[in-house]
JSON list of C-alpha atoms in Angstrom, two decimals:
[
{"chain": "A", "resi": 1, "resn": "UNK", "atom": "CA", "xyz": [-0.01, 0.01, 0.01]},
{"chain": "A", "resi": 2, "resn": "UNK", "atom": "CA", "xyz": [2.83, 2.38, 0.89]},
{"chain": "A", "resi": 3, "resn": "UNK", "atom": "CA", "xyz": [4.30, 1.80, -2.56]},
{"chain": "A", "resi": 4, "resn": "UNK", "atom": "CA", "xyz": [1.05, 2.59, -4.24]},
{"chain": "A", "resi": 5, "resn": "UNK", "atom": "CA", "xyz": [0.76, 5.91, -2.37]},
{"chain": "A", "resi": 6, "resn": "UNK", "atom": "CA", "xyz": [4.38, 6.83, -3.23]},
{"chain": "A", "resi": 7, "resn": "UNK", "atom": "CA", "xyz": [3.74, 5.93, -6.86]},
{"chain": "A", "resi": 8, "resn": "UNK", "atom": "CA", "xyz": [0.58, 8.03, -6.93]},
{"chain": "A", "resi": 9, "resn": "UNK", "atom": "CA", "xyz": [2.40, 11.00, -5.36]},
{"chain": "A", "resi": 10, "resn": "UNK", "atom": "CA", "xyz": [5.22, 10.69, -7.87]},
{"chain": "A", "resi": 11, "resn": "UNK", "atom": "CA", "xyz": [2.76, 10.76, -10.74]},
{"chain": "A", "resi": 12, "resn": "UNK", "atom": "CA", "xyz": [0.98, 13.72, -9.17]},
{"chain": "A", "resi": 13, "resn": "UNK", "atom": "CA", "xyz": [4.27, 15.65, -8.85]},
{"chain": "A", "resi": 14, "resn": "UNK", "atom": "CA", "xyz": [5.14, 14.77, -12.41]},
{"chain": "A", "resi": 15, "resn": "UNK", "atom": "CA", "xyz": [1.80, 16.07, -13.60]},
{"chain": "A", "resi": 16, "resn": "UNK", "atom": "CA", "xyz": [2.00, 19.34, -11.60]},
{"chain": "A", "resi": 17, "resn": "UNK", "atom": "CA", "xyz": [5.47, 20.38, -12.74]},
{"chain": "A", "resi": 18, "resn": "UNK", "atom": "CA", "xyz": [5.33, 18.82, -16.19]},
{"chain": "A", "resi": 19, "resn": "UNK", "atom": "CA", "xyz": [8.73, 17.29, -15.62]},
{"chain": "A", "resi": 20, "resn": "UNK", "atom": "CA", "xyz": [9.80, 13.91, -14.35]},
{"chain": "A", "resi": 21, "resn": "UNK", "atom": "CA", "xyz": [11.60, 13.74, -11.12]},
{"chain": "A", "resi": 22, "resn": "UNK", "atom": "CA", "xyz": [15.20, 12.63, -11.63]},
{"chain": "A", "resi": 23, "resn": "UNK", "atom": "CA", "xyz": [15.75, 9.05, -10.82]},
{"chain": "A", "resi": 24, "resn": "UNK", "atom": "CA", "xyz": [18.17, 7.95, -8.15]},
{"chain": "A", "resi": 25, "resn": "UNK", "atom": "CA", "xyz": [20.42, 6.62, -10.85]},
{"chain": "A", "resi": 26, "resn": "UNK", "atom": "CA", "xyz": [20.56, 10.06, -12.53]},
{"chain": "A", "resi": 27, "resn": "UNK", "atom": "CA", "xyz": [21.29, 11.68, -9.17]},
{"chain": "A", "resi": 28, "resn": "UNK", "atom": "CA", "xyz": [24.14, 9.25, -8.63]},
{"chain": "A", "resi": 29, "resn": "UNK", "atom": "CA", "xyz": [25.75, 10.40, -11.88]},
{"chain": "A", "resi": 30, "resn": "UNK", "atom": "CA", "xyz": [25.82, 14.10, -10.79]},
{"chain": "A", "resi": 31, "resn": "UNK", "atom": "CA", "xyz": [29.20, 14.90, -9.32]},
{"chain": "A", "resi": 32, "resn": "UNK", "atom": "CA", "xyz": [29.62, 17.44, -6.63]},
{"chain": "A", "resi": 33, "resn": "UNK", "atom": "CA", "xyz": [32.46, 19.90, -6.99]},
{"chain": "A", "resi": 34, "resn": "UNK", "atom": "CA", "xyz": [34.08, 20.83, -3.80]},
{"chain": "A", "resi": 35, "resn": "UNK", "atom": "CA", "xyz": [36.63, 23.54, -3.39]},
{"chain": "A", "resi": 36, "resn": "UNK", "atom": "CA", "xyz": [38.41, 24.72, -0.33]},
{"chain": "A", "resi": 37, "resn": "UNK", "atom": "CA", "xyz": [38.03, 28.18, 1.11]},
{"chain": "A", "resi": 38, "resn": "UNK", "atom": "CA", "xyz": [41.28, 29.39, -0.33]},
{"chain": "A", "resi": 39, "resn": "UNK", "atom": "CA", "xyz": [40.23, 28.47, -3.88]},
{"chain": "A", "resi": 40, "resn": "UNK", "atom": "CA", "xyz": [36.81, 30.07, -3.32]},
{"chain": "A", "resi": 41, "resn": "UNK", "atom": "CA", "xyz": [38.47, 33.31, -2.17]},
{"chain": "A", "resi": 42, "resn": "UNK", "atom": "CA", "xyz": [40.72, 33.21, -5.24]},
{"chain": "A", "resi": 43, "resn": "UNK", "atom": "CA", "xyz": [37.73, 32.78, -7.57]},
{"chain": "A", "resi": 44, "resn": "UNK", "atom": "CA", "xyz": [35.96, 35.56, -5.71]},
{"chain": "A", "resi": 45, "resn": "UNK", "atom": "CA", "xyz": [38.97, 37.88, -6.09]},
{"chain": "A", "resi": 46, "resn": "UNK", "atom": "CA", "xyz": [39.25, 37.07, -9.81]},
{"chain": "A", "resi": 47, "resn": "UNK", "atom": "CA", "xyz": [35.56, 37.82, -10.29]},
{"chain": "A", "resi": 48, "resn": "UNK", "atom": "CA", "xyz": [35.99, 41.14, -8.47]},
{"chain": "A", "resi": 49, "resn": "UNK", "atom": "CA", "xyz": [38.92, 41.98, -10.76]},
{"chain": "A", "resi": 50, "resn": "UNK", "atom": "CA", "xyz": [36.81, 41.09, -13.79]},
{"chain": "A", "resi": 51, "resn": "UNK", "atom": "CA", "xyz": [34.06, 43.43, -12.56]},
{"chain": "A", "resi": 52, "resn": "UNK", "atom": "CA", "xyz": [36.65, 46.16, -11.92]},
{"chain": "A", "resi": 53, "resn": "UNK", "atom": "CA", "xyz": [38.12, 45.73, -15.46]},
{"chain": "A", "resi": 54, "resn": "UNK", "atom": "CA", "xyz": [34.64, 45.85, -16.98]},
{"chain": "A", "resi": 55, "resn": "UNK", "atom": "CA", "xyz": [33.88, 49.02, -15.02]},
{"chain": "A", "resi": 56, "resn": "UNK", "atom": "CA", "xyz": [37.15, 50.61, -16.20]},
{"chain": "A", "resi": 57, "resn": "UNK", "atom": "CA", "xyz": [36.43, 49.61, -19.82]},
{"chain": "A", "resi": 58, "resn": "UNK", "atom": "CA", "xyz": [32.94, 51.15, -19.62]},
{"chain": "A", "resi": 59, "resn": "UNK", "atom": "CA", "xyz": [34.41, 54.39, -18.16]},
{"chain": "A", "resi": 60, "resn": "UNK", "atom": "CA", "xyz": [37.05, 54.54, -20.89]},
{"chain": "A", "resi": 61, "resn": "UNK", "atom": "CA", "xyz": [34.39, 54.02, -23.54]},
{"chain": "A", "resi": 62, "resn": "UNK", "atom": "CA", "xyz": [32.33, 56.83, -22.04]},
{"chain": "A", "resi": 63, "resn": "UNK", "atom": "CA", "xyz": [35.41, 59.11, -21.84]},
{"chain": "A", "resi": 64, "resn": "UNK", "atom": "CA", "xyz": [36.27, 58.32, -25.44]},
{"chain": "A", "resi": 65, "resn": "UNK", "atom": "CA", "xyz": [32.75, 59.18, -26.55]},
{"chain": "A", "resi": 66, "resn": "UNK", "atom": "CA", "xyz": [32.94, 62.45, -24.62]},
{"chain": "A", "resi": 67, "resn": "UNK", "atom": "CA", "xyz": [36.36, 63.18, -26.21]},
{"chain": "A", "resi": 68, "resn": "UNK", "atom": "CA", "xyz": [34.95, 62.58, -29.68]},
{"chain": "A", "resi": 69, "resn": "UNK", "atom": "CA", "xyz": [32.03, 64.91, -29.02]},
{"chain": "A", "resi": 70, "resn": "UNK", "atom": "CA", "xyz": [34.35, 67.61, -27.51]},
{"chain": "A", "resi": 71, "resn": "UNK", "atom": "CA", "xyz": [36.82, 67.30, -30.43]},
{"chain": "A", "resi": 72, "resn": "UNK", "atom": "CA", "xyz": [33.98, 67.60, -32.95]},
{"chain": "A", "resi": 73, "resn": "UNK", "atom": "CA", "xyz": [32.63, 70.69, -31.10]},
{"chain": "A", "resi": 74, "resn": "UNK", "atom": "CA", "xyz": [36.13, 72.27, -30.98]},
{"chain": "A", "resi": 75, "resn": "UNK", "atom": "CA", "xyz": [36.68, 71.54, -34.70]},
{"chain": "A", "resi": 76, "resn": "UNK", "atom": "CA", "xyz": [33.34, 73.19, -35.53]},
{"chain": "A", "resi": 77, "resn": "UNK", "atom": "CA", "xyz": [34.27, 76.21, -33.38]},
{"chain": "A", "resi": 78, "resn": "UNK", "atom": "CA", "xyz": [37.70, 76.42, -35.06]},
{"chain": "A", "resi": 79, "resn": "UNK", "atom": "CA", "xyz": [36.03, 76.46, -38.48]},
{"chain": "A", "resi": 80, "resn": "UNK", "atom": "CA", "xyz": [33.42, 79.02, -37.40]},
{"chain": "A", "resi": 81, "resn": "UNK", "atom": "CA", "xyz": [35.99, 81.35, -35.83]},
{"chain": "A", "resi": 82, "resn": "UNK", "atom": "CA", "xyz": [39.01, 80.69, -38.04]},
{"chain": "A", "resi": 83, "resn": "UNK", "atom": "CA", "xyz": [39.11, 84.30, -39.23]},
{"chain": "A", "resi": 84, "resn": "UNK", "atom": "CA", "xyz": [38.57, 85.87, -35.86]},
{"chain": "A", "resi": 85, "resn": "UNK", "atom": "CA", "xyz": [42.20, 86.92, -35.37]},
{"chain": "A", "resi": 86, "resn": "UNK", "atom": "CA", "xyz": [42.49, 88.26, -38.92]},
{"chain": "A", "resi": 87, "resn": "UNK", "atom": "CA", "xyz": [39.27, 90.21, -38.64]},
{"chain": "A", "resi": 88, "resn": "UNK", "atom": "CA", "xyz": [40.37, 91.63, -35.34]},
{"chain": "A", "resi": 89, "resn": "UNK", "atom": "CA", "xyz": [43.47, 93.03, -36.99]},
{"chain": "A", "resi": 90, "resn": "UNK", "atom": "CA", "xyz": [41.43, 94.38, -39.97]},
{"chain": "A", "resi": 91, "resn": "UNK", "atom": "CA", "xyz": [38.94, 96.32, -37.83]},
{"chain": "A", "resi": 92, "resn": "UNK", "atom": "CA", "xyz": [41.45, 99.20, -37.12]},
{"chain": "A", "resi": 93, "resn": "UNK", "atom": "CA", "xyz": [42.11, 99.42, -40.88]},
{"chain": "A", "resi": 94, "resn": "UNK", "atom": "CA", "xyz": [38.37, 99.74, -41.48]},
{"chain": "A", "resi": 95, "resn": "UNK", "atom": "CA", "xyz": [38.21, 102.40, -38.80]},
{"chain": "A", "resi": 96, "resn": "UNK", "atom": "CA", "xyz": [40.96, 104.36, -40.55]},
{"chain": "A", "resi": 97, "resn": "UNK", "atom": "CA", "xyz": [39.21, 104.10, -43.90]},
{"chain": "A", "resi": 98, "resn": "UNK", "atom": "CA", "xyz": [36.02, 105.45, -42.32]},
{"chain": "A", "resi": 99, "resn": "UNK", "atom": "CA", "xyz": [37.94, 108.35, -40.79]},
{"chain": "A", "resi": 100, "resn": "UNK", "atom": "CA", "xyz": [39.60, 109.11, -44.15]},
{"chain": "A", "resi": 101, "resn": "UNK", "atom": "CA", "xyz": [36.21, 109.12, -45.88]},
{"chain": "A", "resi": 102, "resn": "UNK", "atom": "CA", "xyz": [34.80, 111.44, -43.21]},
{"chain": "A", "resi": 103, "resn": "UNK", "atom": "CA", "xyz": [37.80, 113.75, -43.68]},
{"chain": "A", "resi": 104, "resn": "UNK", "atom": "CA", "xyz": [37.41, 113.62, -47.48]},
{"chain": "A", "resi": 105, "resn": "UNK", "atom": "CA", "xyz": [33.81, 114.80, -47.17]},
{"chain": "A", "resi": 106, "resn": "UNK", "atom": "CA", "xyz": [34.93, 117.81, -45.14]},
{"chain": "A", "resi": 107, "resn": "UNK", "atom": "CA", "xyz": [38.17, 118.45, -47.01]},
{"chain": "A", "resi": 108, "resn": "UNK", "atom": "CA", "xyz": [38.89, 121.51, -49.06]},
{"chain": "A", "resi": 109, "resn": "UNK", "atom": "CA", "xyz": [40.79, 121.34, -52.33]},
{"chain": "A", "resi": 110, "resn": "UNK", "atom": "CA", "xyz": [44.05, 122.32, -50.53]},
{"chain": "A", "resi": 111, "resn": "UNK", "atom": "CA", "xyz": [43.93, 119.35, -48.18]},
{"chain": "A", "resi": 112, "resn": "UNK", "atom": "CA", "xyz": [44.01, 116.61, -50.86]},
{"chain": "A", "resi": 113, "resn": "UNK", "atom": "CA", "xyz": [47.69, 115.96, -50.08]},
{"chain": "A", "resi": 114, "resn": "UNK", "atom": "CA", "xyz": [46.90, 115.09, -46.47]},
{"chain": "A", "resi": 115, "resn": "UNK", "atom": "CA", "xyz": [44.02, 112.90, -47.64]},
{"chain": "A", "resi": 116, "resn": "UNK", "atom": "CA", "xyz": [46.34, 111.10, -50.08]},
{"chain": "A", "resi": 117, "resn": "UNK", "atom": "CA", "xyz": [48.93, 110.59, -47.32]},
{"chain": "A", "resi": 118, "resn": "UNK", "atom": "CA", "xyz": [46.25, 109.20, -44.98]},
{"chain": "A", "resi": 119, "resn": "UNK", "atom": "CA", "xyz": [44.97, 106.75, -47.59]},
{"chain": "A", "resi": 120, "resn": "UNK", "atom": "CA", "xyz": [48.57, 105.65, -48.34]},
{"chain": "A", "resi": 121, "resn": "UNK", "atom": "CA", "xyz": [49.07, 105.00, -44.64]},
{"chain": "A", "resi": 122, "resn": "UNK", "atom": "CA", "xyz": [45.89, 102.92, -44.50]},
{"chain": "A", "resi": 123, "resn": "UNK", "atom": "CA", "xyz": [46.95, 100.92, -47.58]},
{"chain": "A", "resi": 124, "resn": "UNK", "atom": "CA", "xyz": [50.32, 100.23, -45.90]},
{"chain": "A", "resi": 125, "resn": "UNK", "atom": "CA", "xyz": [48.60, 99.18, -42.68]},
{"chain": "A", "resi": 126, "resn": "UNK", "atom": "CA", "xyz": [46.23, 96.89, -44.57]},
{"chain": "A", "resi": 127, "resn": "UNK", "atom": "CA", "xyz": [49.07, 95.34, -46.55]},
{"chain": "A", "resi": 128, "resn": "UNK", "atom": "CA", "xyz": [51.03, 94.63, -43.33]},
{"chain": "A", "resi": 129, "resn": "UNK", "atom": "CA", "xyz": [48.04, 92.88, -41.81]},
{"chain": "A", "resi": 130, "resn": "UNK", "atom": "CA", "xyz": [47.49, 90.58, -44.76]},
{"chain": "A", "resi": 131, "resn": "UNK", "atom": "CA", "xyz": [51.22, 89.81, -45.04]},
{"chain": "A", "resi": 132, "resn": "UNK", "atom": "CA", "xyz": [51.27, 88.87, -41.32]},
{"chain": "A", "resi": 133, "resn": "UNK", "atom": "CA", "xyz": [48.33, 86.57, -42.00]},
{"chain": "A", "resi": 134, "resn": "UNK", "atom": "CA", "xyz": [50.49, 84.71, -44.57]},
{"chain": "A", "resi": 135, "resn": "UNK", "atom": "CA", "xyz": [49.26, 86.25, -47.84]},
{"chain": "A", "resi": 136, "resn": "UNK", "atom": "CA", "xyz": [51.99, 86.65, -50.46]},
{"chain": "A", "resi": 137, "resn": "UNK", "atom": "CA", "xyz": [51.81, 88.81, -53.58]},
{"chain": "A", "resi": 138, "resn": "UNK", "atom": "CA", "xyz": [52.69, 87.10, -56.84]},
{"chain": "A", "resi": 139, "resn": "UNK", "atom": "CA", "xyz": [55.28, 89.23, -58.60]},
{"chain": "A", "resi": 140, "resn": "UNK", "atom": "CA", "xyz": [54.65, 88.48, -62.28]},
{"chain": "A", "resi": 141, "resn": "UNK", "atom": "CA", "xyz": [56.11, 91.39, -64.28]},
{"chain": "A", "resi": 142, "resn": "UNK", "atom": "CA", "xyz": [58.97, 90.28, -66.57]},
{"chain": "A", "resi": 143, "resn": "UNK", "atom": "CA", "xyz": [58.79, 86.64, -65.45]},
{"chain": "A", "resi": 144, "resn": "UNK", "atom": "CA", "xyz": [57.99, 83.63, -67.67]},
{"chain": "A", "resi": 145, "resn": "UNK", "atom": "CA", "xyz": [54.24, 83.02, -67.97]},
{"chain": "A", "resi": 146, "resn": "UNK", "atom": "CA", "xyz": [53.10, 80.28, -65.54]},
{"chain": "A", "resi": 147, "resn": "UNK", "atom": "CA", "xyz": [49.49, 79.11, -66.03]},
{"chain": "A", "resi": 148, "resn": "UNK", "atom": "CA", "xyz": [49.53, 77.95, -62.41]},
{"chain": "A", "resi": 149, "resn": "UNK", "atom": "CA", "xyz": [50.09, 81.48, -61.15]},
{"chain": "A", "resi": 150, "resn": "UNK", "atom": "CA", "xyz": [49.02, 83.75, -64.00]},
{"chain": "A", "resi": 151, "resn": "UNK", "atom": "CA", "xyz": [45.82, 84.36, -65.96]},
{"chain": "A", "resi": 152, "resn": "UNK", "atom": "CA", "xyz": [46.54, 85.72, -69.43]},
{"chain": "A", "resi": 153, "resn": "UNK", "atom": "CA", "xyz": [43.98, 88.05, -70.90]},
{"chain": "A", "resi": 154, "resn": "UNK", "atom": "CA", "xyz": [45.85, 88.86, -74.07]},
{"chain": "A", "resi": 155, "resn": "UNK", "atom": "CA", "xyz": [49.18, 88.77, -75.92]},
{"chain": "A", "resi": 156, "resn": "UNK", "atom": "CA", "xyz": [51.04, 91.76, -77.14]},
{"chain": "A", "resi": 157, "resn": "UNK", "atom": "CA", "xyz": [53.89, 91.96, -79.60]},
{"chain": "A", "resi": 158, "resn": "UNK", "atom": "CA", "xyz": [57.16, 93.38, -78.25]},
{"chain": "A", "resi": 159, "resn": "UNK", "atom": "CA", "xyz": [60.86, 93.11, -79.00]},
{"chain": "A", "resi": 160, "resn": "UNK", "atom": "CA", "xyz": [61.88, 94.22, -75.48]},
{"chain": "A", "resi": 161, "resn": "UNK", "atom": "CA", "xyz": [60.76, 91.11, -73.58]},
{"chain": "A", "resi": 162, "resn": "UNK", "atom": "CA", "xyz": [61.25, 87.47, -74.65]},
{"chain": "A", "resi": 163, "resn": "UNK", "atom": "CA", "xyz": [58.19, 85.64, -75.95]},
{"chain": "A", "resi": 164, "resn": "UNK", "atom": "CA", "xyz": [56.10, 83.91, -73.30]},
{"chain": "A", "resi": 165, "resn": "UNK", "atom": "CA", "xyz": [57.06, 86.35, -70.54]},
{"chain": "A", "resi": 166, "resn": "UNK", "atom": "CA", "xyz": [54.70, 88.63, -68.63]},
{"chain": "A", "resi": 167, "resn": "UNK", "atom": "CA", "xyz": [54.72, 92.01, -70.32]},
{"chain": "A", "resi": 168, "resn": "UNK", "atom": "CA", "xyz": [52.25, 93.76, -68.05]},
{"chain": "A", "resi": 169, "resn": "UNK", "atom": "CA", "xyz": [50.51, 92.83, -64.80]},
{"chain": "A", "resi": 170, "resn": "UNK", "atom": "CA", "xyz": [46.95, 94.19, -64.78]},
{"chain": "A", "resi": 171, "resn": "UNK", "atom": "CA", "xyz": [45.93, 92.83, -61.36]},
{"chain": "A", "resi": 172, "resn": "UNK", "atom": "CA", "xyz": [48.04, 91.35, -58.58]},
{"chain": "A", "resi": 173, "resn": "UNK", "atom": "CA", "xyz": [47.78, 87.69, -57.71]},
{"chain": "A", "resi": 174, "resn": "UNK", "atom": "CA", "xyz": [48.04, 86.22, -54.22]},
{"chain": "A", "resi": 175, "resn": "UNK", "atom": "CA", "xyz": [49.08, 82.97, -52.57]},
{"chain": "A", "resi": 176, "resn": "UNK", "atom": "CA", "xyz": [48.42, 81.80, -49.03]},
{"chain": "A", "resi": 177, "resn": "UNK", "atom": "CA", "xyz": [51.16, 79.46, -47.87]},
{"chain": "A", "resi": 178, "resn": "UNK", "atom": "CA", "xyz": [51.84, 78.03, -51.34]},
{"chain": "A", "resi": 179, "resn": "UNK", "atom": "CA", "xyz": [48.11, 77.79, -52.19]},
{"chain": "A", "resi": 180, "resn": "UNK", "atom": "CA", "xyz": [46.89, 80.03, -54.98]},
{"chain": "A", "resi": 181, "resn": "UNK", "atom": "CA", "xyz": [44.17, 82.43, -53.80]},
{"chain": "A", "resi": 182, "resn": "UNK", "atom": "CA", "xyz": [43.90, 84.51, -56.94]},
{"chain": "A", "resi": 183, "resn": "UNK", "atom": "CA", "xyz": [46.04, 84.30, -60.12]},
{"chain": "A", "resi": 184, "resn": "UNK", "atom": "CA", "xyz": [47.77, 87.47, -61.38]},
{"chain": "A", "resi": 185, "resn": "UNK", "atom": "CA", "xyz": [45.97, 88.88, -64.41]},
{"chain": "A", "resi": 186, "resn": "UNK", "atom": "CA", "xyz": [48.61, 89.54, -67.07]},
{"chain": "A", "resi": 187, "resn": "UNK", "atom": "CA", "xyz": [49.34, 90.39, -70.69]},
{"chain": "A", "resi": 188, "resn": "UNK", "atom": "CA", "xyz": [51.90, 87.99, -72.21]},
{"chain": "A", "resi": 189, "resn": "UNK", "atom": "CA", "xyz": [54.57, 89.04, -74.68]},
{"chain": "A", "resi": 190, "resn": "UNK", "atom": "CA", "xyz": [54.97, 87.52, -78.12]},
{"chain": "A", "resi": 191, "resn": "UNK", "atom": "CA", "xyz": [57.57, 88.05, -80.82]},
{"chain": "A", "resi": 192, "resn": "UNK", "atom": "CA", "xyz": [56.61, 90.73, -83.36]},
{"chain": "A", "resi": 193, "resn": "UNK", "atom": "CA", "xyz": [55.66, 89.48, -86.79]},
{"chain": "A", "resi": 194, "resn": "UNK", "atom": "CA", "xyz": [57.85, 90.77, -89.54]}
]
């Protein structure tokens, strides 16, 4: 009778959980792992180190993301404000032009020399600012024509200058640190036809 009750209870448990209870033979096959306290503490320390390394890695990843965002923001600011220094040096030149124009409006015919001197000073000041910023004039007159630096608008016959050389510079050209900003506009010489 006891066996029948046990069997009925086993079937009931099986039906409730949906799984069979492991047999005693299956339980005998399961091996227990035993470790001593020292090994357990070692595993525990290694797990703590692993957690610490993971935490460091996550912090480094967050710092790197912040660095990328900050670098992108600084790059955008550098682009937006790249000309700030140059413009700061040009403002006094603009002020002087405005003062010269105001003086020209009030000037008499006798004061044109002082106006001319003032405008020459402003032109010199402006030229110094752009030279300090790295702008270089292209000196083209009398030099061989270079399509990389010069823009020819016409040719003119002359016996004074060899053919293919710049006879006359109509407008100055400029370079900024070896990069062409504007080519010099020139007239190129050619040998006269007989």
